[in-house]
Amino acid sequence: MSYENKKELLEKLDFGTVDSESEIDLDKKFIKTRDFIKFSQSNTALVLGAKGSGKSALFQMFSKYESVAKSLANIRDCDTIIVTGTGFKDIKELSTDDFIKLMEGNNINFDQIWELYIAVKIALKLGTLGFSSGENLKEFYKKAGLIADFRIFSIVKQLYSLMIGTPTSGIEIDIKGCKIKIGGNKSIDTQDLLLDIDQLLDQENMDCWILFDKIDELFSHDYAKRKSCIESLFRTYLNFVHRFPRIKFKIFLRNDIWSTLEFVNKSHISDKTVELKWDKTSLLEMVIKRIVLDKDIQKYIVDETGLNEEELFLSPNLETCFYTIFSKQVYKGKREAAVIN
């Protein structure tokens, strides 16, 4: 191939966007590392990693490319449902004014809010999949309008408004059979709904994975409130382990934030944690996988190496493919590092 043609190929190189949210066809570029295998274990609850380590890419795979992600994780649709959330504001039926009002003040009961958020998110997903077992779930769907068009506006508005209110004493109300208990401290008990959800999952012999990403962006201008909110999510997880065992948490979080959190039994999560790290082989595979998305560049590498398309991603061949595009060294010399290093 002539120099001019090589230059044209170099200009066609595209390694993708900086952030996974903006990535087109992420499912075709995603790399199944050893960390992914541990993540896929049902008891893994915490996914740690530095900024840029791939937490959001992993979350995006299950959010936008669920069928591909499940296939990579060897998960069957009949065994596990996937719910993804970024915390409070991603329930579009809840207006910004409601959110601000709910979160204002210094004595926020985040434990109650997380339970309500999780119950609504999972109930909505179950509704879209056609599940309606359980008295409280059925009433949830009726009140929410799920039977008609899967909107949850009315139920979310009512439940959150109850939390915002300040009842003077504990009372119990019944919304068409859906019992809501309200205490004197802005509390709301969503245990009935969560119990229905867990029992339904158990009857169907299914688990529900609920993935949390970008929770470090909640209350980004209020460190104390953000810390309290995230600590509450982990307390909620620890409470769910025995009370609602069919609901599995997977929380994506930066290492530096995790190190600042303080809550009872934090050490109990250590064996349920995976930390995303990249080794040389994984980096090479990621780069090559993105390079060969362009068929002209793929053909050039095949012609230069004598390998066929299936052999390009074999571990022993990755460096050979890499150096058909890159020089061996940036600076010449025996002690200078190779480019990949």
Short mmCIF file of C-alpha atoms in Angstrom, two decimals:
data_model
loop_
_atom_site.label_atom_id
_atom_site.label_comp_id
_atom_site.label_asym_id
_atom_site.label_seq_id
_atom_site.Cartn_x
_atom_site.Cartn_y
_atom_site.Cartn_z
CA MET A 1 0.00 0.00 0.00
CA SER A 2 1.36 3.41 -0.93
CA TYR A 3 2.18 6.16 1.59
CA GLU A 4 -0.73 8.23 0.32
CA ASN A 5 -3.20 5.40 0.91
CA LYS A 6 -1.80 4.78 4.39
CA LYS A 7 -2.33 8.44 5.18
CA GLU A 8 -5.94 8.14 4.04
CA LEU A 9 -6.40 5.16 6.36
CA LEU A 10 -4.88 7.06 9.28
CA GLU A 11 -7.35 9.87 8.72
CA LYS A 12 -10.21 7.34 8.93
CA LEU A 13 -9.16 6.11 12.37
CA ASP A 14 -11.88 6.72 14.97
CA PHE A 15 -11.50 5.62 18.58
CA GLY A 16 -14.93 6.81 19.70
CA THR A 17 -16.12 9.52 22.04
CA VAL A 18 -14.72 10.51 25.42
CA ASP A 19 -17.87 9.50 27.31
CA SER A 20 -19.88 6.30 26.86
CA GLU A 21 -23.22 8.15 26.93
CA SER A 22 -22.35 9.76 23.58
CA GLU A 23 -20.95 6.57 22.07
CA ILE A 24 -22.68 5.24 18.98
CA ASP A 25 -22.94 1.43 18.73
CA LEU A 26 -21.34 0.88 22.14
CA ASP A 27 -22.49 -2.73 21.99
CA LYS A 28 -20.13 -3.34 19.08
CA LYS A 29 -17.16 -1.81 20.90
CA PHE A 30 -17.72 -3.15 24.41
CA ILE A 31 -15.01 -5.38 25.90
CA LYS A 32 -15.89 -8.27 28.21
CA THR A 33 -13.06 -8.12 30.74
CA ARG A 34 -12.46 -10.34 33.77
CA ASP A 35 -14.11 -7.62 35.87
CA PHE A 36 -17.29 -8.06 33.82
CA ILE A 37 -17.45 -11.71 34.86
CA LYS A 38 -17.32 -10.79 38.55
CA PHE A 39 -19.83 -8.00 38.00
CA SER A 40 -22.21 -10.56 36.50
CA GLN A 41 -22.31 -12.57 39.71
CA SER A 42 -25.66 -11.96 41.40
CA ASN A 43 -24.16 -11.08 44.79
CA THR A 44 -21.85 -8.35 43.45
CA ALA A 45 -23.38 -5.13 44.74
CA LEU A 46 -20.69 -2.46 44.37
CA VAL A 47 -18.77 -1.52 41.21
CA LEU A 48 -15.81 0.74 42.00
CA GLY A 49 -13.56 2.54 39.57
CA ALA A 50 -11.70 5.75 38.93
CA LYS A 51 -13.20 8.32 36.57
CA GLY A 52 -12.95 6.93 33.05
CA SER A 53 -12.51 3.31 34.12
CA GLY A 54 -15.69 2.17 32.37
CA LYS A 55 -18.42 2.28 35.02
CA SER A 56 -20.82 4.27 32.87
CA ALA A 57 -20.03 2.16 29.81
CA LEU A 58 -21.05 -0.93 31.77
CA PHE A 59 -24.20 0.83 32.97
CA GLN A 60 -25.04 2.01 29.44
CA MET A 61 -24.75 -1.53 28.10
CA PHE A 62 -27.49 -2.75 30.44
CA SER A 63 -29.52 0.43 29.99
CA LYS A 64 -29.46 0.73 26.18
CA TYR A 65 -28.32 -2.70 24.94
CA GLU A 66 -29.91 -5.00 27.49
CA SER A 67 -30.18 -8.08 25.27
CA VAL A 68 -26.49 -7.88 24.26
CA ALA A 69 -25.41 -7.25 27.87
CA LYS A 70 -27.45 -10.20 29.11
CA SER A 71 -25.93 -12.43 26.46
CA LEU A 72 -22.41 -11.41 27.50
CA ALA A 73 -23.31 -12.08 31.13
CA ASN A 74 -24.94 -15.43 30.30
CA ILE A 75 -28.24 -14.23 31.76
CA ARG A 76 -31.58 -15.43 30.40
CA ASP A 77 -34.58 -13.10 30.17
CA CYS A 78 -36.64 -15.60 32.13
CA ASP A 79 -34.17 -15.49 35.03
CA THR A 80 -33.45 -11.78 35.52
CA ILE A 81 -35.06 -8.43 34.79
CA ILE A 82 -32.93 -5.31 34.60
CA VAL A 83 -33.87 -1.91 36.06
CA THR A 84 -31.55 1.09 35.73
CA GLY A 85 -31.67 4.34 37.65
CA THR A 86 -29.71 7.53 38.23
CA GLY A 87 -31.61 8.76 41.25
CA PHE A 88 -34.90 10.61 41.72
CA LYS A 89 -34.89 12.94 38.70
CA ASP A 90 -35.02 10.10 36.18
CA ILE A 91 -38.69 9.47 36.96
CA LYS A 92 -39.86 11.88 34.30
CA GLU A 93 -43.40 11.98 35.65
CA LEU A 94 -42.12 13.73 38.79
CA SER A 95 -41.89 17.47 38.19
CA THR A 96 -38.78 19.44 39.10
CA ASP A 97 -40.78 21.48 41.63
CA ASP A 98 -41.81 18.30 43.43
CA PHE A 99 -38.22 17.11 43.50
CA ILE A 100 -36.91 20.37 44.93
CA LYS A 101 -39.63 20.50 47.55
CA LEU A 102 -39.04 16.90 48.55
CA MET A 103 -35.29 17.40 48.95
CA GLU A 104 -35.24 20.75 50.70
CA GLY A 105 -34.40 21.03 54.38
CA ASN A 106 -31.77 19.38 56.53
CA ASN A 107 -33.72 16.45 57.98
CA ILE A 108 -34.38 14.43 54.84
CA ASN A 109 -35.17 10.76 55.40
CA PHE A 110 -33.23 9.37 52.46
CA ASP A 111 -33.88 5.77 53.53
CA GLN A 112 -37.61 6.24 52.93
CA ILE A 113 -37.05 8.09 49.68
CA TRP A 114 -34.74 5.39 48.28
CA GLU A 115 -37.27 2.68 49.16
CA LEU A 116 -40.04 4.56 47.39
CA TYR A 117 -37.84 5.26 44.38
CA ILE A 118 -36.82 1.59 44.07
CA ALA A 119 -40.39 0.34 44.49
CA VAL A 120 -41.70 2.67 41.76
CA LYS A 121 -38.86 1.87 39.34
CA ILE A 122 -39.26 -1.90 39.67
CA ALA A 123 -43.07 -1.81 39.65
CA LEU A 124 -42.97 0.20 36.43
CA LYS A 125 -40.62 -2.31 34.79
CA LEU A 126 -42.74 -5.26 35.88
CA GLY A 127 -45.80 -3.51 34.48
CA THR A 128 -44.18 -2.97 31.10
CA LEU A 129 -43.30 -6.69 31.04
CA GLY A 130 -46.91 -7.65 31.71
CA PHE A 131 -46.66 -8.84 35.32
CA SER A 132 -49.57 -7.91 37.57
CA SER A 133 -49.67 -10.47 40.39
CA GLY A 134 -50.14 -9.28 43.96
CA GLU A 135 -52.94 -7.13 45.35
CA ASN A 136 -50.79 -4.05 45.82
CA LEU A 137 -49.11 -4.33 42.43
CA LYS A 138 -52.48 -4.61 40.70
CA GLU A 139 -53.76 -1.53 42.48
CA PHE A 140 -50.51 0.27 41.72
CA TYR A 141 -51.05 -0.37 38.01
CA LYS A 142 -54.69 0.67 38.12
CA LYS A 143 -53.93 3.90 39.94
CA ALA A 144 -50.89 4.60 37.81
CA GLY A 145 -52.68 4.06 34.51
CA LEU A 146 -50.18 1.34 33.61
CA ILE A 147 -52.89 -0.83 32.10
CA ALA A 148 -53.61 1.81 29.47
CA ASP A 149 -50.30 3.42 28.60
CA PHE A 150 -47.75 2.71 31.33
CA ARG A 151 -47.82 6.25 32.73
CA ILE A 152 -47.15 6.48 36.47
CA PHE A 153 -47.84 10.17 36.92
CA SER A 154 -50.74 10.02 39.36
CA ILE A 155 -49.32 7.44 41.75
CA VAL A 156 -45.91 9.11 41.88
CA LYS A 157 -47.48 12.50 42.49
CA GLN A 158 -49.65 11.14 45.29
CA LEU A 159 -46.95 9.13 47.00
CA TYR A 160 -44.41 11.93 46.92
CA SER A 161 -46.97 14.50 48.02
CA LEU A 162 -47.69 12.33 51.06
CA MET A 163 -44.00 12.40 51.95
CA ILE A 164 -43.81 16.16 51.51
CA GLY A 165 -46.80 16.67 53.80
CA THR A 166 -46.49 16.83 57.56
CA PRO A 167 -49.21 14.67 59.17
CA THR A 168 -49.53 15.35 62.87
CA SER A 169 -49.96 11.68 63.78
CA GLY A 170 -49.51 8.27 62.23
CA ILE A 171 -52.36 7.33 59.91
CA GLU A 172 -53.10 4.67 57.31
CA ILE A 173 -54.93 5.38 54.09
CA ASP A 174 -56.14 3.09 51.35
CA ILE A 175 -55.81 4.12 47.70
CA LYS A 176 -58.09 1.62 45.97
CA GLY A 177 -56.64 -1.23 47.98
CA CYS A 178 -53.05 0.04 47.96
CA LYS A 179 -52.33 0.66 51.66
CA ILE A 180 -50.02 3.57 52.40
CA LYS A 181 -48.87 4.15 55.98
CA ILE A 182 -47.83 7.66 56.94
CA GLY A 183 -46.08 8.60 60.16
CA GLY A 184 -45.65 11.91 61.93
CA ASN A 185 -42.11 12.46 60.64
CA LYS A 186 -42.75 12.72 56.90
CA SER A 187 -42.35 8.94 56.65
CA ILE A 188 -44.04 6.61 54.19
CA ASP A 189 -43.97 2.82 54.36
CA THR A 190 -43.70 1.20 50.94
CA GLN A 191 -43.16 -2.26 52.44
CA ASP A 192 -46.46 -3.62 51.08
CA LEU A 193 -45.51 -2.80 47.52
CA LEU A 194 -41.93 -4.07 47.90
CA LEU A 195 -43.17 -7.27 49.51
CA ASP A 196 -45.54 -7.86 46.58
CA ILE A 197 -42.66 -7.28 44.16
CA ASP A 198 -40.34 -9.69 45.96
CA GLN A 199 -43.05 -12.36 46.24
CA LEU A 200 -43.91 -12.01 42.56
CA LEU A 201 -40.25 -12.41 41.60
CA ASP A 202 -39.98 -15.46 43.85
CA GLN A 203 -43.09 -17.03 42.32
CA GLU A 204 -41.62 -16.51 38.85
CA ASN A 205 -38.21 -17.73 40.04
CA MET A 206 -36.67 -14.46 38.81
CA ASP A 207 -34.27 -11.88 40.22
CA CYS A 208 -34.38 -8.14 39.60
CA TRP A 209 -31.08 -6.30 39.17
CA ILE A 210 -31.39 -2.59 39.88
CA LEU A 211 -28.34 -0.66 38.66
CA PHE A 212 -27.48 2.78 40.06
CA ASP A 213 -25.16 5.15 38.19
CA LYS A 214 -24.27 8.84 38.55
CA ILE A 215 -25.38 8.94 42.17
CA ASP A 216 -22.21 10.94 42.86
CA GLU A 217 -23.82 13.75 40.85
CA LEU A 218 -26.75 14.04 43.26
CA PHE A 219 -26.41 17.22 45.34
CA SER A 220 -23.06 17.94 43.70
CA HIS A 221 -22.98 21.39 45.33
CA ASP A 222 -23.76 20.09 48.81
CA TYR A 223 -21.10 17.64 49.97
CA ALA A 224 -22.78 16.74 53.28
CA LYS A 225 -26.17 16.05 51.66
CA ARG A 226 -24.60 14.00 48.86
CA LYS A 227 -22.65 11.93 51.40
CA SER A 228 -25.79 11.35 53.47
CA CYS A 229 -27.78 10.38 50.36
CA ILE A 230 -25.22 7.82 49.15
CA GLU A 231 -24.71 6.36 52.61
CA SER A 232 -28.46 5.93 52.83
CA LEU A 233 -28.49 3.95 49.56
CA PHE A 234 -26.00 1.49 51.01
CA ARG A 235 -28.01 1.17 54.21
CA THR A 236 -31.04 0.45 52.04
CA TYR A 237 -29.08 -2.23 50.20
CA LEU A 238 -28.05 -3.91 53.47
CA ASN A 239 -31.69 -3.86 54.61
CA PHE A 240 -32.89 -5.39 51.34
CA VAL A 241 -30.46 -8.34 51.42
CA HIS A 242 -32.61 -10.28 53.87
CA ARG A 243 -35.99 -8.55 53.54
CA PHE A 244 -36.26 -8.60 49.74
CA PRO A 245 -33.65 -11.14 48.54
CA ARG A 246 -34.92 -11.20 44.95
CA ILE A 247 -33.97 -7.53 44.49
CA LYS A 248 -30.25 -7.27 43.73
CA PHE A 249 -28.41 -3.93 43.89
CA LYS A 250 -25.48 -2.98 41.66
CA ILE A 251 -24.14 0.44 42.61
CA PHE A 252 -21.54 2.21 40.43
CA LEU A 253 -19.30 4.57 42.39
CA ARG A 254 -15.93 6.30 42.23
CA ASN A 255 -13.23 4.96 44.56
CA ASP A 256 -12.57 8.34 46.15
CA ILE A 257 -16.22 8.78 47.13
CA TRP A 258 -16.48 5.24 48.52
CA SER A 259 -13.51 5.91 50.82
CA THR A 260 -15.33 8.85 52.44
CA LEU A 261 -18.56 6.98 53.28
CA GLU A 262 -19.37 5.97 56.83
CA PHE A 263 -22.19 3.59 57.70
CA VAL A 264 -22.74 0.55 59.88
CA ASN A 265 -21.51 -2.76 58.40
CA LYS A 266 -19.63 -1.10 55.54
CA SER A 267 -17.09 -3.93 55.76
CA HIS A 268 -19.83 -6.44 54.88
CA ILE A 269 -19.75 -5.17 51.28
CA SER A 270 -16.04 -5.82 50.71
CA ASP A 271 -16.59 -9.36 49.36
CA LYS A 272 -19.43 -8.12 47.15
CA THR A 273 -17.30 -5.53 45.36
CA VAL A 274 -15.56 -5.45 42.01
CA GLU A 275 -13.05 -2.74 41.13
CA LEU A 276 -12.71 -1.97 37.43
CA LYS A 277 -9.11 -2.13 36.27
CA TRP A 278 -7.49 -2.40 32.87
CA ASP A 279 -4.52 -4.56 31.93
CA LYS A 280 -2.42 -4.50 28.79
CA THR A 281 -4.39 -7.24 27.01
CA SER A 282 -7.75 -5.56 27.67
CA LEU A 283 -6.47 -2.20 26.43
CA LEU A 284 -5.10 -3.76 23.25
CA GLU A 285 -8.39 -5.56 22.61
CA MET A 286 -10.38 -2.36 23.14
CA VAL A 287 -8.20 -0.37 20.71
CA ILE A 288 -8.18 -3.07 18.03
CA LYS A 289 -11.93 -3.62 18.31
CA ARG A 290 -12.53 0.07 17.61
CA ILE A 291 -9.95 0.26 14.82
CA VAL A 292 -11.40 -2.62 12.79
CA LEU A 293 -14.93 -1.21 12.79
CA ASP A 294 -13.73 0.50 9.62
CA LYS A 295 -13.65 -2.30 7.05
CA ASP A 296 -10.87 -0.69 4.97
CA ILE A 297 -8.61 -0.55 8.02
CA GLN A 298 -9.57 -4.09 8.96
CA LYS A 299 -8.61 -5.29 5.47
CA TYR A 300 -5.28 -3.44 5.72
CA ILE A 301 -4.45 -5.20 9.03
CA VAL A 302 -5.50 -8.58 7.63
CA ASP A 303 -3.30 -8.04 4.55
CA GLU A 304 -0.32 -6.83 6.62
CA THR A 305 -0.45 -9.60 9.22
CA GLY A 306 -1.72 -12.54 7.19
CA LEU A 307 -4.31 -13.21 9.89
CA ASN A 308 -7.98 -13.78 9.16
CA GLU A 309 -10.73 -11.69 10.79
CA GLU A 310 -11.40 -14.25 13.54
CA GLU A 311 -7.71 -14.39 14.53
CA LEU A 312 -7.30 -10.64 15.05
CA PHE A 313 -8.62 -10.75 18.62
CA LEU A 314 -6.66 -13.77 19.83
CA SER A 315 -4.44 -12.60 22.70
CA PRO A 316 -1.11 -13.55 21.06
CA ASN A 317 -2.04 -11.53 17.93
CA LEU A 318 -3.20 -8.28 19.54
CA GLU A 319 0.21 -6.59 19.67
CA THR A 320 0.94 -7.62 16.07
CA CYS A 321 -2.30 -5.95 14.95
CA PHE A 322 -1.62 -2.89 17.10
CA TYR A 323 1.79 -2.27 15.54
CA THR A 324 0.47 -2.39 12.00
CA ILE A 325 -1.07 0.99 12.87
CA PHE A 326 1.27 2.42 15.51
CA SER A 327 5.05 2.77 15.57
CA LYS A 328 6.94 0.50 17.98
CA GLN A 329 8.31 3.44 19.97
CA VAL A 330 7.71 7.16 20.29
CA TYR A 331 11.39 7.75 21.05
CA LYS A 332 14.03 5.48 19.58
CA GLY A 333 16.44 3.71 21.91
CA LYS A 334 16.89 0.44 23.78
CA ARG A 335 15.62 1.87 27.05
CA GLU A 336 12.65 3.70 25.60
CA ALA A 337 9.20 2.25 26.26
CA ALA A 338 7.10 0.57 23.61
CA VAL A 339 4.04 2.59 22.58
CA ILE A 340 1.49 0.25 24.19
CA ASN A 341 3.31 0.52 27.54
#
